[in-house]
PDB file of C-alpha atoms and ligand atoms in Angstrom:
ATOM      1  CA  MET A 292      13.196  12.733   2.727  1.00 60.00           C
ATOM      2  CA  LEU A 293      11.653   9.749   4.444  1.00 64.00           C
ATOM      3  CA  THR A 294      14.342   7.497   5.897  1.00 59.00           C
ATOM      4  CA  LYS A 295      14.478   4.329   7.872  1.00 58.00           C
ATOM      5  CA  THR A 296      14.496   5.688  11.420  1.00 54.00           C
ATOM      6  CA  ASP A 297      14.816   2.351  13.138  1.00 47.00           C
ATOM      7  CA  GLU A 298      18.041   0.544  12.386  1.00 47.00           C
ATOM      8  CA  ALA A 299      16.514  -2.536  13.966  1.00 49.00           C
ATOM      9  CA  ALA A 300      13.620  -2.634  11.470  1.00 58.00           C
ATOM     10  CA  PRO A 301      12.498  -6.274  11.309  1.00 60.00           C
ATOM     11  CA  THR A 302      14.521  -8.310   8.843  1.00 64.00           C
ATOM     12  CA  ASP A 303      12.395 -11.449   9.044  1.00 81.00           C
ATOM     13  CA  GLY A 304       9.112  -9.650   8.388  1.00 92.00           C
ATOM     14  CA  PRO A 305       7.345  -9.570   5.028  1.00 97.00           C
ATOM     15  CA  LYS A 306       9.176  -7.604   2.344  1.00 97.00           C
ATOM     16  CA  HIS A 307       6.158  -7.394   0.058  1.00 98.00           C
ATOM     17  CA  VAL A 308       2.763  -6.698   1.598  1.00 98.00           C
ATOM     18  CA  ALA A 309      -0.358  -6.508  -0.557  1.00 98.00           C
ATOM     19  CA  ILE A 310      -3.543  -4.986   0.855  1.00 99.00           C
ATOM     20  CA  ILE A 311      -7.210  -5.256  -0.106  1.00 98.00           C
ATOM     21  CA  MET A 312      -8.411  -1.944   1.341  1.00 98.00           C
ATOM     22  CA  ASP A 313     -12.001  -2.824   2.199  1.00 98.00           C
ATOM     23  CA  GLY A 314     -14.617  -1.138   4.378  1.00 98.00           C
ATOM     24  CA  ASN A 315     -14.610   2.511   3.253  1.00 98.00           C
ATOM     25  CA  GLY A 316     -18.335   2.431   2.482  1.00 98.00           C
ATOM     26  CA  ARG A 317     -19.357   0.932   5.821  1.00 98.00           C
ATOM     27  CA  TRP A 318     -17.040   3.332   7.671  1.00 98.00           C
ATOM     28  CA  ALA A 319     -18.786   6.294   6.025  1.00 98.00           C
ATOM     29  CA  GLN A 320     -22.308   4.890   6.388  1.00 98.00           C
ATOM     30  CA  SER A 321     -21.813   4.264  10.116  1.00 98.00           C
ATOM     31  CA  ARG A 322     -21.166   8.008  10.389  1.00 98.00           C
ATOM     32  CA  GLY A 323     -24.224   8.904   8.312  1.00 98.00           C
ATOM     33  CA  LYS A 324     -22.003  10.096   5.444  1.00 98.00           C
ATOM     34  CA  PRO A 325     -21.930   9.232   1.742  1.00 98.00           C
ATOM     35  CA  ARG A 326     -19.651   6.390   0.605  1.00 98.00           C
ATOM     36  CA  LEU A 327     -17.219   8.797  -1.061  1.00 98.00           C
ATOM     37  CA  PHE A 328     -16.512  10.332   2.344  1.00 98.00           C
ATOM     38  CA  GLY A 329     -15.130   6.917   3.318  1.00 98.00           C
ATOM     39  CA  HIS A 330     -13.026   6.670   0.168  1.00 98.00           C
ATOM     40  CA  SER A 331     -11.484  10.080   0.910  1.00 98.00           C
ATOM     41  CA  ALA A 332     -10.625   8.942   4.438  1.00 98.00           C
ATOM     42  CA  GLY A 333      -9.196   5.750   2.883  1.00 98.00           C
ATOM     43  CA  ALA A 334      -6.984   7.781   0.568  1.00 98.00           C
ATOM     44  CA  ARG A 335      -5.547   9.702   3.532  1.00 98.00           C
ATOM     45  CA  ARG A 336      -4.796   6.373   5.191  1.00 98.00           C
ATOM     46  CA  VAL A 337      -2.834   5.190   2.150  1.00 98.00           C
ATOM     47  CA  ARG A 338      -0.368   7.989   2.710  1.00 97.00           C
ATOM     48  CA  GLN A 339       0.251   7.058   6.363  1.00 98.00           C
ATOM     49  CA  ILE A 340       0.624   3.378   5.554  1.00 98.00           C
ATOM     50  CA  VAL A 341       3.155   3.856   2.768  1.00 98.00           C
ATOM     51  CA  GLU A 342       5.125   6.234   4.951  1.00 97.00           C
ATOM     52  CA  ALA A 343       5.221   3.644   7.754  1.00 98.00           C
ATOM     53  CA  CYS A 344       6.750   1.010   5.464  1.00 98.00           C
ATOM     54  CA  PRO A 345      10.489   1.777   5.847  1.00 98.00           C
ATOM     55  CA  ASP A 346      10.397   1.478   9.644  1.00 97.00           C
ATOM     56  CA  LEU A 347       8.421  -1.742   9.391  1.00 97.00           C
ATOM     57  CA  GLY A 348      10.888  -3.299   6.961  1.00 97.00           C
ATOM     58  CA  VAL A 349       8.354  -3.355   4.105  1.00 98.00           C
ATOM     59  CA  LYS A 350      10.014  -2.651   0.764  1.00 98.00           C
ATOM     60  CA  TYR A 351       7.053  -3.394  -1.524  1.00 98.00           C
ATOM     61  CA  LEU A 352       3.486  -2.314  -0.862  1.00 99.00           C
ATOM     62  CA  THR A 353       0.754  -3.223  -3.348  1.00 99.00           C
ATOM     63  CA  ILE A 354      -2.740  -1.818  -2.803  1.00 99.00           C
ATOM     64  CA  PHE A 355      -6.039  -2.672  -4.470  1.00 98.00           C
ATOM     65  CA  ALA A 356      -7.629   0.670  -5.368  1.00 98.00           C
ATOM     66  CA  PHE A 357     -10.169  -0.295  -8.051  1.00 98.00           C
ATOM     67  CA  SER A 358     -11.060  -3.705  -9.432  1.00 98.00           C
ATOM     68  CA  THR A 359     -12.290  -4.716 -12.874  1.00 98.00           C
ATOM     69  CA  GLU A 360     -15.577  -5.490 -11.092  1.00 98.00           C
ATOM     70  CA  ASN A 361     -15.891  -2.094  -9.378  1.00 98.00           C
ATOM     71  CA  TRP A 362     -17.385  -0.551 -12.566  1.00 98.00           C
ATOM     72  CA  LYS A 363     -20.650  -2.178 -11.429  1.00 98.00           C
ATOM     73  CA  ARG A 364     -20.980   0.441  -8.658  1.00 98.00           C
ATOM     74  CA  THR A 365     -23.188   3.501  -9.177  1.00 98.00           C
ATOM     75  CA  GLN A 366     -22.023   6.047 -11.700  1.00 98.00           C
ATOM     76  CA  THR A 367     -21.683   8.591  -8.875  1.00 98.00           C
ATOM     77  CA  GLU A 368     -19.362   6.353  -6.868  1.00 98.00           C
ATOM     78  CA  VAL A 369     -17.234   5.361  -9.890  1.00 98.00           C
ATOM     79  CA  ALA A 370     -16.883   8.986 -11.038  1.00 98.00           C
ATOM     80  CA  GLY A 371     -16.082  10.063  -7.476  1.00 98.00           C
ATOM     81  CA  LEU A 372     -13.381   7.415  -7.133  1.00 98.00           C
ATOM     82  CA  MET A 373     -11.812   8.364 -10.478  1.00 98.00           C
ATOM     83  CA  LEU A 374     -11.728  12.014  -9.404  1.00 98.00           C
ATOM     84  CA  LEU A 375     -10.220  10.978  -6.068  1.00 98.00           C
ATOM     85  CA  PHE A 376      -7.411   9.094  -7.858  1.00 98.00           C
ATOM     86  CA  ARG A 377      -6.658  12.144  -9.992  1.00 98.00           C
ATOM     87  CA  ARG A 378      -6.645  14.478  -7.002  1.00 98.00           C
ATOM     88  CA  TYR A 379      -4.541  12.035  -4.997  1.00 98.00           C
ATOM     89  CA  ILE A 380      -1.854  11.956  -7.672  1.00 98.00           C
ATOM     90  CA  GLN A 381      -1.883  15.753  -8.112  1.00 98.00           C
ATOM     91  CA  LYS A 382      -1.708  16.361  -4.375  1.00 98.00           C
ATOM     92  CA  GLU A 383       0.773  13.661  -3.366  1.00 98.00           C
ATOM     93  CA  THR A 384       3.325  13.672  -6.201  1.00 98.00           C
ATOM     94  CA  LYS A 385       5.755  16.103  -4.565  1.00 98.00           C
ATOM     95  CA  ASP A 386       5.829  14.217  -1.235  1.00 98.00           C
ATOM     96  CA  LEU A 387       6.076  10.838  -2.941  1.00 98.00           C
ATOM     97  CA  ILE A 388       9.154  12.027  -4.839  1.00 98.00           C
ATOM     98  CA  GLU A 389      10.736  13.575  -1.736  1.00 98.00           C
ATOM     99  CA  ASN A 390       9.975  10.533   0.412  1.00 98.00           C
ATOM    100  CA  GLY A 391      11.762   8.088  -1.877  1.00 98.00           C
ATOM    101  CA  ILE A 392       8.621   6.232  -2.942  1.00 98.00           C
ATOM    102  CA  ARG A 393       8.542   4.660  -6.368  1.00 98.00           C
ATOM    103  CA  VAL A 394       4.996   4.344  -7.690  1.00 98.00           C
ATOM    104  CA  ARG A 395       3.789   1.858 -10.285  1.00 99.00           C
ATOM    105  CA  PHE A 396       0.294   1.074 -11.511  1.00 99.00           C
ATOM    106  CA  ILE A 397      -1.005  -2.337 -12.511  1.00 99.00           C
ATOM    107  CA  GLY A 398      -4.262  -3.145 -14.269  1.00 98.00           C
ATOM    108  CA  ASP A 399      -5.761  -2.404 -17.666  1.00 98.00           C
ATOM    109  CA  ARG A 400      -5.502   1.296 -18.543  1.00 98.00           C
ATOM    110  CA  ILE A 401      -7.664   1.033 -21.678  1.00 97.00           C
ATOM    111  CA  LYS A 402     -10.945   1.787 -19.878  1.00 96.00           C
ATOM    112  CA  LEU A 403      -9.537   4.612 -17.777  1.00 98.00           C
ATOM    113  CA  ASP A 404      -9.969   8.300 -18.487  1.00 98.00           C
ATOM    114  CA  LYS A 405      -7.084   9.656 -20.583  1.00 98.00           C
ATOM    115  CA  LYS A 406      -6.361  12.500 -18.145  1.00 98.00           C
ATOM    116  CA  LEU A 407      -6.038  10.008 -15.310  1.00 98.00           C
ATOM    117  CA  VAL A 408      -3.767   7.750 -17.385  1.00 98.00           C
ATOM    118  CA  ALA A 409      -1.545  10.735 -18.233  1.00 98.00           C
ATOM    119  CA  LEU A 410      -1.190  11.524 -14.514  1.00 98.00           C
ATOM    120  CA  MET A 411      -0.410   7.859 -13.748  1.00 98.00           C
ATOM    121  CA  ASP A 412       2.271   7.747 -16.464  1.00 98.00           C
ATOM    122  CA  GLU A 413       3.802  10.956 -15.192  1.00 98.00           C
ATOM    123  CA  LEU A 414       3.844   9.782 -11.558  1.00 98.00           C
ATOM    124  CA  GLU A 415       5.585   6.572 -12.608  1.00 98.00           C
ATOM    125  CA  ARG A 416       8.124   8.600 -14.570  1.00 98.00           C
ATOM    126  CA  VAL A 417       8.957  11.149 -11.874  1.00 98.00           C
ATOM    127  CA  THR A 418       9.337   8.530  -9.139  1.00 98.00           C
ATOM    128  CA  ALA A 419      11.251   6.012 -11.270  1.00 98.00           C
ATOM    129  CA  HIS A 420      14.578   6.812  -9.593  1.00 98.00           C
ATOM    130  CA  ASN A 421      13.204   6.197  -6.059  1.00 98.00           C
ATOM    131  CA  ASP A 422      13.994   2.999  -4.203  1.00 98.00           C
ATOM    132  CA  LEU A 423      13.063   3.345  -0.519  1.00 98.00           C
ATOM    133  CA  VAL A 424       9.574   1.879  -0.934  1.00 98.00           C
ATOM    134  CA  HIS A 425       7.990   0.473  -4.086  1.00 98.00           C
ATOM    135  CA  MET A 426       4.270   1.219  -4.003  1.00 99.00           C
ATOM    136  CA  THR A 427       2.115  -0.449  -6.630  1.00 99.00           C
ATOM    137  CA  VAL A 428      -1.467   0.710  -7.085  1.00 99.00           C
ATOM    138  CA  ALA A 429      -3.859  -1.762  -8.698  1.00 99.00           C
ATOM    139  CA  LEU A 430      -6.330   0.310 -10.724  1.00 98.00           C
ATOM    140  CA  ASN A 431      -8.875  -1.343 -13.002  1.00 98.00           C
ATOM    141  CA  TYR A 432      -7.107  -4.517 -11.975  1.00 98.00           C
ATOM    142  CA  GLY A 433      -8.381  -8.087 -11.905  1.00 98.00           C
ATOM    143  CA  GLY A 434      -6.194 -11.162 -11.476  1.00 98.00           C
ATOM    144  CA  ARG A 435      -8.038 -13.147 -14.151  1.00 98.00           C
ATOM    145  CA  ASP A 436      -7.993 -10.188 -16.520  1.00 98.00           C
ATOM    146  CA  GLU A 437      -4.243  -9.798 -15.968  1.00 98.00           C
ATOM    147  CA  VAL A 438      -3.589 -13.475 -16.772  1.00 98.00           C
ATOM    148  CA  ALA A 439      -5.827 -13.236 -19.856  1.00 98.00           C
ATOM    149  CA  ARG A 440      -4.003 -10.107 -21.103  1.00 98.00           C
ATOM    150  CA  ALA A 441      -0.624 -11.751 -20.420  1.00 98.00           C
ATOM    151  CA  THR A 442      -1.698 -14.886 -22.295  1.00 98.00           C
ATOM    152  CA  LYS A 443      -2.801 -12.793 -25.253  1.00 98.00           C
ATOM    153  CA  ARG A 444       0.607 -11.117 -25.499  1.00 98.00           C
ATOM    154  CA  LEU A 445       2.364 -14.449 -25.054  1.00 98.00           C
ATOM    155  CA  ALA A 446       0.227 -16.033 -27.784  1.00 98.00           C
ATOM    156  CA  GLN A 447       1.116 -13.144 -30.090  1.00 98.00           C
ATOM    157  CA  GLU A 448       4.833 -13.862 -29.580  1.00 98.00           C
ATOM    158  CA  VAL A 449       4.196 -17.519 -30.453  1.00 98.00           C
ATOM    159  CA  ALA A 450       2.213 -16.481 -33.536  1.00 98.00           C
ATOM    160  CA  ASP A 451       5.073 -14.154 -34.558  1.00 98.00           C
ATOM    161  CA  GLY A 452       7.549 -17.026 -34.223  1.00 98.00           C
ATOM    162  CA  LYS A 453       9.432 -15.259 -31.377  1.00 98.00           C
ATOM    163  CA  LEU A 454       8.538 -17.900 -28.806  1.00 98.00           C
ATOM    164  CA  SER A 455       8.153 -21.666 -29.072  1.00 98.00           C
ATOM    165  CA  PRO A 456       5.200 -23.326 -27.263  1.00 98.00           C
ATOM    166  CA  ASP A 457       7.753 -25.790 -25.874  1.00 98.00           C
ATOM    167  CA  ASP A 458       9.459 -22.929 -24.045  1.00 97.00           C
ATOM    168  CA  VAL A 459       6.315 -21.759 -22.258  1.00 97.00           C
ATOM    169  CA  ASP A 460       6.482 -22.422 -18.533  1.00 98.00           C
ATOM    170  CA  GLU A 461       5.517 -20.593 -15.319  1.00 98.00           C
ATOM    171  CA  GLU A 462       8.483 -18.257 -15.589  1.00 97.00           C
ATOM    172  CA  THR A 463       7.552 -17.321 -19.159  1.00 98.00           C
ATOM    173  CA  LEU A 464       3.988 -16.380 -18.254  1.00 98.00           C
ATOM    174  CA  THR A 465       5.237 -14.410 -15.224  1.00 98.00           C
ATOM    175  CA  ARG A 466       7.252 -12.197 -17.589  1.00 98.00           C
ATOM    176  CA  PHE A 467       4.047 -11.097 -19.332  1.00 98.00           C
ATOM    177  CA  LEU A 468       2.170 -10.140 -16.157  1.00 98.00           C
ATOM    178  CA  ASP A 469       1.693  -6.505 -15.065  1.00 98.00           C
ATOM    179  CA  THR A 470       3.736  -7.388 -11.975  1.00 98.00           C
ATOM    180  CA  CYS A 471       6.723  -8.780 -13.931  1.00 98.00           C
ATOM    181  CA  VAL A 472       9.268  -6.594 -12.095  1.00 98.00           C
ATOM    182  CA  LEU A 473       7.864  -7.255  -8.605  1.00 98.00           C
ATOM    183  CA  PRO A 474       8.526 -10.114  -6.180  1.00 98.00           C
ATOM    184  CA  ASP A 475       5.498 -12.170  -5.157  1.00 98.00           C
ATOM    185  CA  PRO A 476       3.702 -10.847  -2.057  1.00 98.00           C
ATOM    186  CA  ASP A 477       4.741 -12.476   1.216  1.00 97.00           C
ATOM    187  CA  LEU A 478       1.593 -11.355   2.985  1.00 98.00           C
ATOM    188  CA  VAL A 479      -1.854 -10.320   1.753  1.00 98.00           C
ATOM    189  CA  ILE A 480      -3.998  -8.356   4.203  1.00 98.00           C
ATOM    190  CA  ARG A 481      -7.716  -7.743   3.761  1.00 98.00           C
ATOM    191  CA  THR A 482      -9.461  -5.306   6.042  1.00 98.00           C
ATOM    192  CA  SER A 483     -13.137  -5.123   7.089  1.00 98.00           C
ATOM    193  CA  GLY A 484     -13.796  -8.729   8.105  1.00 98.00           C
ATOM    194  CA  GLU A 485     -14.426 -10.241   4.665  1.00 96.00           C
ATOM    195  CA  ALA A 486     -12.406 -13.409   4.018  1.00 97.00           C
ATOM    196  CA  ARG A 487     -12.049 -13.597   0.258  1.00 97.00           C
ATOM    197  CA  ILE A 488      -9.507 -12.698  -2.411  1.00 97.00           C
ATOM    198  CA  SER A 489     -11.803 -10.864  -4.849  1.00 98.00           C
ATOM    199  CA  ASN A 490      -9.613 -11.480  -7.916  1.00 98.00           C
ATOM    200  CA  PHE A 491      -6.501  -9.827  -6.404  1.00 98.00           C
ATOM    201  CA  LEU A 492      -3.023 -11.074  -7.402  1.00 98.00           C
ATOM    202  CA  LEU A 493      -4.329 -14.607  -8.048  1.00 98.00           C
ATOM    203  CA  TRP A 494      -1.170 -15.898  -9.716  1.00 98.00           C
ATOM    204  CA  GLN A 495       1.289 -14.016  -7.498  1.00 98.00           C
ATOM    205  CA  SER A 496      -0.245 -14.984  -4.137  1.00 98.00           C
ATOM    206  CA  ALA A 497      -0.039 -18.760  -4.660  1.00 97.00           C
ATOM    207  CA  TYR A 498       2.240 -19.073  -1.599  1.00 96.00           C
ATOM    208  CA  SER A 499       1.430 -15.868   0.258  1.00 97.00           C
ATOM    209  CA  GLU A 500       0.263 -15.784   3.835  1.00 96.00           C
ATOM    210  CA  TYR A 501      -3.168 -14.235   4.349  1.00 97.00           C
ATOM    211  CA  GLU A 502      -4.418 -12.058   7.154  1.00 97.00           C
ATOM    212  CA  PHE A 503      -8.092 -11.092   7.315  1.00 98.00           C
ATOM    213  CA  ILE A 504      -8.745  -8.451   9.938  1.00 98.00           C
ATOM    214  CA  ASP A 505     -11.952  -6.787  11.139  1.00 98.00           C
ATOM    215  CA  THR A 506     -10.628  -3.209  11.076  1.00 98.00           C
ATOM    216  CA  LEU A 507     -12.212  -1.061   8.355  1.00 98.00           C
ATOM    217  CA  TRP A 508      -9.659   0.463   5.977  1.00 98.00           C
ATOM    218  CA  PRO A 509     -10.026   4.099   7.176  1.00 98.00           C
ATOM    219  CA  ASP A 510      -9.240   2.842  10.719  1.00 98.00           C
ATOM    220  CA  PHE A 511      -6.156   0.905   9.593  1.00 98.00           C
ATOM    221  CA  THR A 512      -3.486   2.935  11.386  1.00 98.00           C
ATOM    222  CA  PRO A 513       0.277   2.333  11.195  1.00 98.00           C
ATOM    223  CA  GLU A 514      -0.067   0.811  14.696  1.00 98.00           C
ATOM    224  CA  VAL A 515      -2.602  -1.750  13.451  1.00 98.00           C
ATOM    225  CA  PHE A 516      -0.311  -2.422  10.461  1.00 98.00           C
ATOM    226  CA  ALA A 517       2.658  -3.018  12.817  1.00 97.00           C
ATOM    227  CA  LYS A 518       0.593  -5.483  14.873  1.00 97.00           C
ATOM    228  CA  VAL A 519      -0.435  -7.475  11.800  1.00 97.00           C
ATOM    229  CA  LEU A 520       3.192  -7.645  10.671  1.00 96.00           C
ATOM    230  CA  ALA A 521       4.332  -8.747  14.133  1.00 94.00           C
ATOM    231  CA  GLY A 522       1.920 -11.690  13.837  1.00 90.00           C
ATOM    232  CA  TYR A 523       3.547 -12.710  10.573  1.00 87.00           C
ATOM    233  CA  GLY A 524       6.987 -13.050  12.240  1.00 70.00           C
ATOM    234  CA  GLY A 525       6.074 -16.337  13.901  1.00 63.00           C
ATOM    235  CA  ARG A 526       4.870 -18.114  10.773  1.00 70.00           C
ATOM    236  CA  GLU A 527       6.797 -20.824   9.019  1.00 69.00           C
ATOM    237  CA  ARG A 528       6.463 -20.649   5.254  1.00 72.00           C
ATOM    238  CA  ARG A 529       7.153 -23.970   3.606  1.00 71.00           C
ATOM    239  CA  PHE A 530       6.324 -23.351  -0.059  1.00 75.00           C
ATOM    240  CA  GLY A 531       5.027 -26.910  -0.310  1.00 76.00           C
ATOM    241  CA  ALA A 532       8.039 -28.539   1.371  1.00 78.00           C
ATOM    242  CA  VAL A 533       8.075 -30.455   4.682  1.00 74.00           C
ATOM    243  CA  PRO A 534       9.597 -28.781   7.788  1.00 70.00           C
ATOM    244  CA  ALA A 535      13.376 -29.115   8.094  1.00 64.00           C
TER     245      ALA A 535
HETATM  246  C1  FPP B 652     -13.414  -0.954  -0.869  1.00 79.44           C
HETATM  247  O1  FPP B 652     -14.280  -0.462   0.142  1.00 79.44           O
HETATM  248  C2  FPP B 652     -12.603   0.132  -1.376  1.00 79.44           C
HETATM  249  C3  FPP B 652     -12.547   0.522  -2.680  1.00 79.44           C
HETATM  250  C4  FPP B 652     -13.286  -0.114  -3.771  1.00 79.44           C
HETATM  251  C5  FPP B 652     -11.743   1.673  -3.077  1.00 79.44           C
HETATM  252  C6  FPP B 652     -10.364   1.752  -2.488  1.00 79.44           C
HETATM  253  C7  FPP B 652      -9.936   3.135  -2.567  1.00 79.44           C
HETATM  254  C8  FPP B 652      -9.325   3.830  -1.600  1.00 79.44           C
HETATM  255  C9  FPP B 652      -8.859   3.287  -0.327  1.00 79.44           C
HETATM  256  C10 FPP B 652      -9.113   5.261  -1.749  1.00 79.44           C
HETATM  257  C11 FPP B 652      -8.138   5.770  -2.666  1.00 79.44           C
HETATM  258  C12 FPP B 652      -6.892   5.038  -2.946  1.00 79.44           C
HETATM  259  C13 FPP B 652      -5.845   5.662  -3.482  1.00 79.44           C
HETATM  260  C14 FPP B 652      -4.680   4.922  -3.976  1.00 79.44           C
HETATM  261  C15 FPP B 652      -5.826   7.120  -3.604  1.00 79.44           C
HETATM  262  P1  FPP B 652     -15.835  -0.597  -0.080  1.00 79.44           P
HETATM  263  O2  FPP B 652     -16.310   0.645  -0.737  1.00 79.44           O
HETATM  264  O3  FPP B 652     -16.157  -1.849  -0.831  1.00 79.44           O
HETATM  265  O4  FPP B 652     -16.351  -0.662   1.381  1.00 79.44           O
HETATM  266  P2  FPP B 652     -17.647  -1.455   1.874  1.00 79.44           P
HETATM  267  O5  FPP B 652     -17.358  -2.926   1.694  1.00 79.44           O
HETATM  268  O6  FPP B 652     -17.737  -1.067   3.312  1.00 79.44           O
HETATM  269  O7  FPP B 652     -18.816  -0.988   1.068  1.00 79.44           O
END
């Protein structure tokens, strides 16, 4: 069982960290290997990062594994990634349960292979009682797509007479999002030197801090993670207000 080993785990650090895990392809190519070699190394890194969360005071970790745009990659890469997700779930389930990690998936499952969806459902079910770390994996996820799907469901409730248009506000829409049970991310990290959001948690990150770092995802060690979080400690978040 994974436990918090450090009683003095930071209390003022970010509770919810979201990560755009970028740079697997370049990491592999710089070693003369195929891109999928980088994705496999990236998957191993996920395990270390989620396991580092309790000591770093991170309760919620949300990771971008596959975007609604990633289908544009070659068929070989897409199929390889899908197989990697399946293998990851099969291989990691036991440790995730024992380590107190609750896993959720966000994104549209419609386009995903049925065997993969069954494994995702099962992993959510068997970790549902865990509470040490809440890991959310964004798979076939796009922020715009999520808002569009939420709006569709909301519109259906209006059409069914269950909801009045006058009662629709930010809180109402939030309830229809894939992330409805999660707090908004405090910090969004993107690895590999690119400084863009790429359709990740658009609604939820309205007031998040951002950290763009050069490290490629397979090189993102728990030590690098700790350093990024230490940098967050000094920031003043105002949520649109003026300083006190
Ligand atoms: C972006 O790097 C990474 C992805 C599209 C896939 C992310 C997947 C993993 C880290 C592995 C598996 C995750 C889980 C949850 C098992 P890129 O390929 O765009 O890199 P590049 O910009 O260098 O080409």
